[in-house]
JSON list of C-alpha atoms in Angstrom, two decimals:
[
{"chain": "A", "resi": 11, "resn": "MET", "atom": "CA", "xyz": [6.76, -81.30, 74.31]},
{"chain": "A", "resi": 12, "resn": "PHE", "atom": "CA", "xyz": [3.56, -80.66, 72.33]},
{"chain": "A", "resi": 13, "resn": "HIS", "atom": "CA", "xyz": [1.96, -83.83, 73.78]},
{"chain": "A", "resi": 14, "resn": "PHE", "atom": "CA", "xyz": [2.45, -82.60, 77.39]},
{"chain": "A", "resi": 15, "resn": "TYR", "atom": "CA", "xyz": [0.74, -79.30, 76.66]},
{"chain": "A", "resi": 16, "resn": "ALA", "atom": "CA", "xyz": [-2.01, -81.00, 74.63]},
{"chain": "A", "resi": 17, "resn": "MET", "atom": "CA", "xyz": [-2.78, -82.99, 77.77]},
{"chain": "A", "resi": 18, "resn": "ILE", "atom": "CA", "xyz": [-2.60, -79.91, 80.07]},
{"chain": "A", "resi": 19, "resn": "PHE", "atom": "CA", "xyz": [-5.09, -78.16, 77.77]},
{"chain": "A", "resi": 20, "resn": "ARG", "atom": "CA", "xyz": [-7.52, -80.99, 78.61]},
{"chain": "A", "resi": 21, "resn": "MET", "atom": "CA", "xyz": [-7.94, -79.42, 82.04]},
{"chain": "A", "resi": 22, "resn": "ARG", "atom": "CA", "xyz": [-10.76, -77.31, 80.56]},
{"chain": "A", "resi": 23, "resn": "SER", "atom": "CA", "xyz": [-12.68, -80.57, 79.76]},
{"chain": "A", "resi": 24, "resn": "ILE", "atom": "CA", "xyz": [-12.58, -81.98, 83.33]},
{"chain": "A", "resi": 25, "resn": "GLN", "atom": "CA", "xyz": [-15.65, -80.91, 85.25]},
{"chain": "A", "resi": 26, "resn": "ARG", "atom": "CA", "xyz": [-15.48, -80.48, 89.01]},
{"chain": "A", "resi": 27, "resn": "TRP", "atom": "CA", "xyz": [-18.14, -81.04, 91.67]},
{"chain": "A", "resi": 28, "resn": "GLY", "atom": "CA", "xyz": [-19.47, -84.07, 89.79]},
{"chain": "A", "resi": 29, "resn": "LEU", "atom": "CA", "xyz": [-21.78, -85.26, 92.57]},
{"chain": "A", "resi": 30, "resn": "MET", "atom": "CA", "xyz": [-23.46, -81.88, 92.96]},
{"chain": "A", "resi": 31, "resn": "ARG", "atom": "CA", "xyz": [-25.68, -79.73, 90.76]},
{"chain": "A", "resi": 32, "resn": "SER", "atom": "CA", "xyz": [-23.90, -76.44, 90.09]},
{"chain": "A", "resi": 33, "resn": "VAL", "atom": "CA", "xyz": [-25.51, -73.17, 89.09]},
{"chain": "A", "resi": 34, "resn": "GLN", "atom": "CA", "xyz": [-22.16, -72.19, 87.62]},
{"chain": "A", "resi": 35, "resn": "PRO", "atom": "CA", "xyz": [-20.22, -75.27, 86.36]},
{"chain": "A", "resi": 36, "resn": "GLU", "atom": "CA", "xyz": [-16.51, -75.22, 87.05]},
{"chain": "A", "resi": 37, "resn": "ASN", "atom": "CA", "xyz": [-13.77, -77.03, 85.12]},
{"chain": "A", "resi": 38, "resn": "LEU", "atom": "CA", "xyz": [-10.30, -78.03, 86.24]},
{"chain": "A", "resi": 39, "resn": "ALA", "atom": "CA", "xyz": [-8.59, -75.20, 84.28]},
{"chain": "A", "resi": 40, "resn": "GLU", "atom": "CA", "xyz": [-10.74, -72.56, 85.97]},
{"chain": "A", "resi": 41, "resn": "HIS", "atom": "CA", "xyz": [-10.07, -74.15, 89.34]},
{"chain": "A", "resi": 42, "resn": "ALA", "atom": "CA", "xyz": [-6.29, -74.28, 88.71]},
{"chain": "A", "resi": 43, "resn": "LEU", "atom": "CA", "xyz": [-6.24, -70.57, 87.78]},
{"chain": "A", "resi": 44, "resn": "LEU", "atom": "CA", "xyz": [-8.18, -69.55, 90.91]},
{"chain": "A", "resi": 45, "resn": "VAL", "atom": "CA", "xyz": [-6.07, -71.67, 93.21]},
{"chain": "A", "resi": 46, "resn": "SER", "atom": "CA", "xyz": [-2.93, -70.24, 91.62]},
{"chain": "A", "resi": 47, "resn": "LEU", "atom": "CA", "xyz": [-4.12, -66.70, 92.19]},
{"chain": "A", "resi": 48, "resn": "LEU", "atom": "CA", "xyz": [-5.18, -67.40, 95.75]},
{"chain": "A", "resi": 49, "resn": "ALA", "atom": "CA", "xyz": [-1.94, -69.22, 96.59]},
{"chain": "A", "resi": 50, "resn": "HIS", "atom": "CA", "xyz": [0.06, -66.28, 95.18]},
{"chain": "A", "resi": 51, "resn": "GLY", "atom": "CA", "xyz": [-2.02, -63.94, 97.32]},
{"chain": "A", "resi": 52, "resn": "LEU", "atom": "CA", "xyz": [-1.53, -66.00, 100.47]},
{"chain": "A", "resi": 53, "resn": "ALA", "atom": "CA", "xyz": [2.24, -66.29, 99.90]},
{"chain": "A", "resi": 54, "resn": "SER", "atom": "CA", "xyz": [2.37, -62.56, 99.19]},
{"chain": "A", "resi": 55, "resn": "ILE", "atom": "CA", "xyz": [0.66, -61.87, 102.50]},
{"chain": "A", "resi": 56, "resn": "ARG", "atom": "CA", "xyz": [3.27, -64.05, 104.24]},
{"chain": "A", "resi": 57, "resn": "GLN", "atom": "CA", "xyz": [6.06, -62.13, 102.54]},
{"chain": "A", "resi": 58, "resn": "ASP", "atom": "CA", "xyz": [4.74, -58.56, 102.48]},
{"chain": "A", "resi": 59, "resn": "VAL", "atom": "CA", "xyz": [2.58, -58.35, 105.60]},
{"chain": "A", "resi": 60, "resn": "PHE", "atom": "CA", "xyz": [4.20, -60.84, 107.98]},
{"chain": "A", "resi": 61, "resn": "GLY", "atom": "CA", "xyz": [7.78, -60.53, 106.75]},
{"chain": "A", "resi": 62, "resn": "GLY", "atom": "CA", "xyz": [8.21, -64.17, 105.79]},
{"chain": "A", "resi": 63, "resn": "THR", "atom": "CA", "xyz": [10.36, -65.64, 103.07]},
{"chain": "A", "resi": 64, "resn": "ALA", "atom": "CA", "xyz": [7.65, -67.25, 100.94]},
{"chain": "A", "resi": 65, "resn": "ASN", "atom": "CA", "xyz": [8.11, -67.13, 97.18]},
{"chain": "A", "resi": 66, "resn": "PRO", "atom": "CA", "xyz": [4.68, -66.12, 95.76]},
{"chain": "A", "resi": 67, "resn": "ASP", "atom": "CA", "xyz": [5.69, -66.68, 92.14]},
{"chain": "A", "resi": 68, "resn": "ARG", "atom": "CA", "xyz": [6.88, -70.24, 92.83]},
{"chain": "A", "resi": 69, "resn": "VAL", "atom": "CA", "xyz": [3.76, -71.00, 94.89]},
{"chain": "A", "resi": 70, "resn": "ALA", "atom": "CA", "xyz": [1.56, -69.74, 92.04]},
{"chain": "A", "resi": 71, "resn": "VAL", "atom": "CA", "xyz": [3.15, -72.10, 89.51]},
{"chain": "A", "resi": 72, "resn": "LEU", "atom": "CA", "xyz": [2.93, -75.05, 91.93]},
{"chain": "A", "resi": 73, "resn": "ALA", "atom": "CA", "xyz": [-0.72, -74.27, 92.48]},
{"chain": "A", "resi": 74, "resn": "LEU", "atom": "CA", "xyz": [-1.42, -73.93, 88.78]},
{"chain": "A", "resi": 75, "resn": "LEU", "atom": "CA", "xyz": [-0.40, -77.58, 88.30]},
{"chain": "A", "resi": 76, "resn": "HIS", "atom": "CA", "xyz": [-1.54, -78.99, 91.65]},
{"chain": "A", "resi": 77, "resn": "ASP", "atom": "CA", "xyz": [-4.37, -81.07, 90.15]},
{"chain": "A", "resi": 78, "resn": "ALA", "atom": "CA", "xyz": [-2.70, -81.91, 86.80]},
{"chain": "A", "resi": 79, "resn": "GLY", "atom": "CA", "xyz": [-2.96, -85.63, 87.58]},
{"chain": "A", "resi": 80, "resn": "GLU", "atom": "CA", "xyz": [-6.76, -85.25, 87.29]},
{"chain": "A", "resi": 81, "resn": "ILE", "atom": "CA", "xyz": [-6.34, -84.86, 83.55]},
{"chain": "A", "resi": 82, "resn": "VAL", "atom": "CA", "xyz": [-5.76, -88.59, 83.53]},
{"chain": "A", "resi": 83, "resn": "THR", "atom": "CA", "xyz": [-7.83, -89.69, 86.56]},
{"chain": "A", "resi": 84, "resn": "GLY", "atom": "CA", "xyz": [-10.72, -87.22, 86.39]},
{"chain": "A", "resi": 85, "resn": "ASP", "atom": "CA", "xyz": [-11.97, -85.29, 89.43]},
{"chain": "A", "resi": 86, "resn": "MET", "atom": "CA", "xyz": [-12.51, -87.79, 92.20]},
{"chain": "A", "resi": 87, "resn": "PRO", "atom": "CA", "xyz": [-15.23, -86.42, 94.49]},
{"chain": "A", "resi": 88, "resn": "THR", "atom": "CA", "xyz": [-14.00, -85.69, 98.03]},
{"chain": "A", "resi": 89, "resn": "PRO", "atom": "CA", "xyz": [-16.50, -88.01, 99.82]},
{"chain": "A", "resi": 90, "resn": "ILE", "atom": "CA", "xyz": [-15.23, -90.91, 97.73]},
{"chain": "A", "resi": 91, "resn": "LYS", "atom": "CA", "xyz": [-11.56, -89.98, 97.76]},
{"chain": "A", "resi": 92, "resn": "TYR", "atom": "CA", "xyz": [-11.45, -89.72, 101.56]},
{"chain": "A", "resi": 93, "resn": "HIS", "atom": "CA", "xyz": [-13.96, -92.49, 102.37]},
{"chain": "A", "resi": 94, "resn": "ASN", "atom": "CA", "xyz": [-11.30, -94.68, 103.96]},
{"chain": "A", "resi": 95, "resn": "PRO", "atom": "CA", "xyz": [-7.50, -94.73, 104.34]},
{"chain": "A", "resi": 96, "resn": "GLN", "atom": "CA", "xyz": [-6.99, -97.64, 101.93]},
{"chain": "A", "resi": 97, "resn": "LEU", "atom": "CA", "xyz": [-8.95, -95.95, 99.18]},
{"chain": "A", "resi": 98, "resn": "ARG", "atom": "CA", "xyz": [-7.08, -92.64, 99.77]},
{"chain": "A", "resi": 99, "resn": "ALA", "atom": "CA", "xyz": [-3.72, -94.43, 99.59]},
{"chain": "A", "resi": 100, "resn": "ALA", "atom": "CA", "xyz": [-4.66, -96.31, 96.41]},
{"chain": "A", "resi": 101, "resn": "TYR", "atom": "CA", "xyz": [-5.89, -93.13, 94.81]},
{"chain": "A", "resi": 102, "resn": "ALA", "atom": "CA", "xyz": [-2.67, -91.31, 95.81]},
{"chain": "A", "resi": 103, "resn": "GLN", "atom": "CA", "xyz": [-0.73, -93.99, 93.93]},
{"chain": "A", "resi": 104, "resn": "VAL", "atom": "CA", "xyz": [-2.92, -93.60, 90.90]},
{"chain": "A", "resi": 105, "resn": "GLU", "atom": "CA", "xyz": [-2.51, -89.83, 90.98]},
{"chain": "A", "resi": 106, "resn": "ALA", "atom": "CA", "xyz": [1.27, -90.14, 91.35]},
{"chain": "A", "resi": 107, "resn": "GLN", "atom": "CA", "xyz": [1.43, -92.46, 88.34]},
{"chain": "A", "resi": 108, "resn": "ALA", "atom": "CA", "xyz": [-0.77, -90.10, 86.31]},
{"chain": "A", "resi": 109, "resn": "ILE", "atom": "CA", "xyz": [1.59, -87.21, 87.08]},
{"chain": "A", "resi": 110, "resn": "GLU", "atom": "CA", "xyz": [4.61, -89.26, 86.17]},
{"chain": "A", "resi": 111, "resn": "ASP", "atom": "CA", "xyz": [2.93, -90.30, 82.89]},
{"chain": "A", "resi": 112, "resn": "LEU", "atom": "CA", "xyz": [2.35, -86.62, 82.08]},
{"chain": "A", "resi": 113, "resn": "ILE", "atom": "CA", "xyz": [5.93, -85.69, 82.96]},
{"chain": "A", "resi": 114, "resn": "THR", "atom": "CA", "xyz": [7.31, -88.36, 80.58]},
{"chain": "A", "resi": 115, "resn": "LEU", "atom": "CA", "xyz": [5.62, -86.55, 77.70]},
{"chain": "A", "resi": 116, "resn": "LEU", "atom": "CA", "xyz": [8.19, -83.75, 78.08]},
{"chain": "A", "resi": 117, "resn": "PRO", "atom": "CA", "xyz": [11.72, -83.78, 76.68]},
{"chain": "A", "resi": 118, "resn": "PHE", "atom": "CA", "xyz": [14.02, -85.61, 79.08]},
{"chain": "A", "resi": 119, "resn": "GLU", "atom": "CA", "xyz": [15.95, -82.40, 79.91]},
{"chain": "A", "resi": 120, "resn": "MET", "atom": "CA", "xyz": [12.75, -80.68, 81.12]},
{"chain": "A", "resi": 121, "resn": "GLN", "atom": "CA", "xyz": [11.37, -83.53, 83.19]},
{"chain": "A", "resi": 122, "resn": "PRO", "atom": "CA", "xyz": [13.17, -82.73, 86.47]},
{"chain": "A", "resi": 123, "resn": "ARG", "atom": "CA", "xyz": [11.84, -79.17, 86.47]},
{"chain": "A", "resi": 124, "resn": "TYR", "atom": "CA", "xyz": [8.27, -80.26, 85.96]},
{"chain": "A", "resi": 125, "resn": "ARG", "atom": "CA", "xyz": [8.61, -83.16, 88.40]},
{"chain": "A", "resi": 126, "resn": "MET", "atom": "CA", "xyz": [9.60, -80.60, 91.04]},
{"chain": "A", "resi": 127, "resn": "MET", "atom": "CA", "xyz": [6.51, -78.54, 90.19]},
{"chain": "A", "resi": 128, "resn": "MET", "atom": "CA", "xyz": [3.96, -81.34, 89.92]},
{"chain": "A", "resi": 129, "resn": "GLN", "atom": "CA", "xyz": [4.83, -83.81, 92.65]},
{"chain": "A", "resi": 130, "resn": "THR", "atom": "CA", "xyz": [3.58, -82.73, 96.06]},
{"chain": "A", "resi": 131, "resn": "ALA", "atom": "CA", "xyz": [6.29, -84.72, 97.78]},
{"chain": "A", "resi": 132, "resn": "THR", "atom": "CA", "xyz": [8.95, -82.41, 96.25]},
{"chain": "A", "resi": 133, "resn": "MET", "atom": "CA", "xyz": [7.30, -79.21, 97.51]},
{"chain": "A", "resi": 134, "resn": "SER", "atom": "CA", "xyz": [8.63, -77.46, 100.56]},
{"chain": "A", "resi": 135, "resn": "GLU", "atom": "CA", "xyz": [6.33, -77.63, 103.57]},
{"chain": "A", "resi": 136, "resn": "GLU", "atom": "CA", "xyz": [5.68, -73.88, 103.33]},
{"chain": "A", "resi": 137, "resn": "ASP", "atom": "CA", "xyz": [4.80, -74.07, 99.61]},
{"chain": "A", "resi": 138, "resn": "ALA", "atom": "CA", "xyz": [2.49, -77.05, 100.22]},
{"chain": "A", "resi": 139, "resn": "VAL", "atom": "CA", "xyz": [0.68, -75.21, 103.02]},
{"chain": "A", "resi": 140, "resn": "PHE", "atom": "CA", "xyz": [-0.17, -72.28, 100.72]},
{"chain": "A", "resi": 141, "resn": "VAL", "atom": "CA", "xyz": [-1.25, -74.54, 97.82]},
{"chain": "A", "resi": 142, "resn": "HIS", "atom": "CA", "xyz": [-3.41, -76.63, 100.15]},
{"chain": "A", "resi": 143, "resn": "ALA", "atom": "CA", "xyz": [-4.93, -73.54, 101.82]},
{"chain": "A", "resi": 144, "resn": "ALA", "atom": "CA", "xyz": [-5.65, -71.97, 98.41]},
{"chain": "A", "resi": 145, "resn": "ASP", "atom": "CA", "xyz": [-7.28, -75.17, 97.22]},
{"chain": "A", "resi": 146, "resn": "LYS", "atom": "CA", "xyz": [-9.63, -75.22, 100.23]},
{"chain": "A", "resi": 147, "resn": "LEU", "atom": "CA", "xyz": [-10.26, -71.49, 99.93]},
{"chain": "A", "resi": 148, "resn": "ALA", "atom": "CA", "xyz": [-11.22, -71.88, 96.25]},
{"chain": "A", "resi": 149, "resn": "ALA", "atom": "CA", "xyz": [-13.63, -74.67, 97.25]},
{"chain": "A", "resi": 150, "resn": "HIS", "atom": "CA", "xyz": [-15.11, -72.46, 99.93]},
{"chain": "A", "resi": 151, "resn": "ILE", "atom": "CA", "xyz": [-15.52, -69.54, 97.55]},
{"chain": "A", "resi": 152, "resn": "LYS", "atom": "CA", "xyz": [-17.26, -71.88, 95.11]},
{"chain": "A", "resi": 153, "resn": "CYS", "atom": "CA", "xyz": [-19.65, -72.97, 97.88]},
{"chain": "A", "resi": 154, "resn": "VAL", "atom": "CA", "xyz": [-20.36, -69.33, 98.82]},
{"chain": "A", "resi": 155, "resn": "GLU", "atom": "CA", "xyz": [-21.06, -68.41, 95.22]},
{"chain": "A", "resi": 156, "resn": "GLU", "atom": "CA", "xyz": [-23.44, -71.38, 94.78]},
{"chain": "A", "resi": 157, "resn": "LEU", "atom": "CA", "xyz": [-25.22, -70.56, 98.05]},
{"chain": "A", "resi": 158, "resn": "SER", "atom": "CA", "xyz": [-25.53, -66.93, 96.97]},
{"chain": "A", "resi": 159, "resn": "ALA", "atom": "CA", "xyz": [-27.19, -68.14, 93.76]},
{"chain": "A", "resi": 160, "resn": "GLY", "atom": "CA", "xyz": [-29.75, -70.03, 95.88]},
{"chain": "A", "resi": 161, "resn": "ASN", "atom": "CA", "xyz": [-28.21, -73.49, 95.49]},
{"chain": "A", "resi": 162, "resn": "ARG", "atom": "CA", "xyz": [-28.64, -74.97, 98.99]},
{"chain": "A", "resi": 163, "resn": "GLU", "atom": "CA", "xyz": [-26.97, -78.19, 97.82]},
{"chain": "A", "resi": 164, "resn": "PHE", "atom": "CA", "xyz": [-23.65, -76.51, 98.68]},
{"chain": "A", "resi": 165, "resn": "ALA", "atom": "CA", "xyz": [-24.59, -75.68, 102.30]},
{"chain": "A", "resi": 166, "resn": "LYS", "atom": "CA", "xyz": [-22.91, -78.71, 103.89]},
{"chain": "A", "resi": 167, "resn": "ALA", "atom": "CA", "xyz": [-19.80, -78.38, 101.70]},
{"chain": "A", "resi": 168, "resn": "GLY", "atom": "CA", "xyz": [-19.61, -74.63, 102.54]},
{"chain": "A", "resi": 169, "resn": "ALA", "atom": "CA", "xyz": [-19.71, -75.37, 106.29]},
{"chain": "A", "resi": 170, "resn": "GLN", "atom": "CA", "xyz": [-17.09, -78.16, 105.93]},
{"chain": "A", "resi": 171, "resn": "THR", "atom": "CA", "xyz": [-14.68, -76.05, 103.87]},
{"chain": "A", "resi": 172, "resn": "LEU", "atom": "CA", "xyz": [-15.00, -73.11, 106.30]},
{"chain": "A", "resi": 173, "resn": "GLN", "atom": "CA", "xyz": [-14.27, -75.40, 109.21]},
{"chain": "A", "resi": 174, "resn": "LYS", "atom": "CA", "xyz": [-11.19, -76.83, 107.42]},
{"chain": "A", "resi": 175, "resn": "LEU", "atom": "CA", "xyz": [-9.94, -73.30, 106.70]},
{"chain": "A", "resi": 176, "resn": "GLN", "atom": "CA", "xyz": [-10.35, -72.32, 110.32]},
{"chain": "A", "resi": 177, "resn": "GLU", "atom": "CA", "xyz": [-8.60, -75.48, 111.52]},
{"chain": "A", "resi": 178, "resn": "MET", "atom": "CA", "xyz": [-5.53, -74.58, 109.47]},
{"chain": "A", "resi": 179, "resn": "GLN", "atom": "CA", "xyz": [-4.89, -71.65, 111.83]},
{"chain": "A", "resi": 180, "resn": "LEU", "atom": "CA", "xyz": [-3.02, -69.88, 109.07]},
{"chain": "A", "resi": 181, "resn": "PRO", "atom": "CA", "xyz": [-2.56, -66.14, 109.76]},
{"chain": "A", "resi": 182, "resn": "GLU", "atom": "CA", "xyz": [-2.50, -65.45, 106.03]},
{"chain": "A", "resi": 183, "resn": "LEU", "atom": "CA", "xyz": [-6.00, -66.96, 105.66]},
{"chain": "A", "resi": 184, "resn": "ASP", "atom": "CA", "xyz": [-7.30, -64.87, 108.57]},
{"chain": "A", "resi": 185, "resn": "TYR", "atom": "CA", "xyz": [-5.81, -61.74, 106.97]},
{"chain": "A", "resi": 186, "resn": "PHE", "atom": "CA", "xyz": [-7.28, -62.66, 103.56]},
{"chain": "A", "resi": 187, "resn": "MET", "atom": "CA", "xyz": [-10.75, -63.34, 104.86]}
]
């Protein structure tokens, strides 16, 4: 079990936004925490404001581990990851294998629980929507912070993330923003 958590602790060593100069560097652990908090908030809005059945606590844990595979693969920049469908499919396979490799570091009895938390394919559609929306929202907030600090390098990414958030047409995002 120790080896799994030793690997998870490496999240703080994985830098994000590798192709861009950041005024405030961000690591994978910071990102995971922010996405977790945002996902919990969005699911709470669904439950408390719109009367839905989302489980904010579950969504928060799923979001906390949503990028755990990057401990093994590193943070693949979005322009590269999504450059073409074949590359995206190949990277998805590499990510899936990385997650499975991490899971096998756990005692056998605990592996199913963590597999359910770490593999996107096992998430409910509702949970996945909140994790994805929170991930994009965290990226957008990062862009806004960088732009506020005078870093114009994040202008295009800021516009793109805002557009993606708007395209989601998620009432919880509208309420949050």
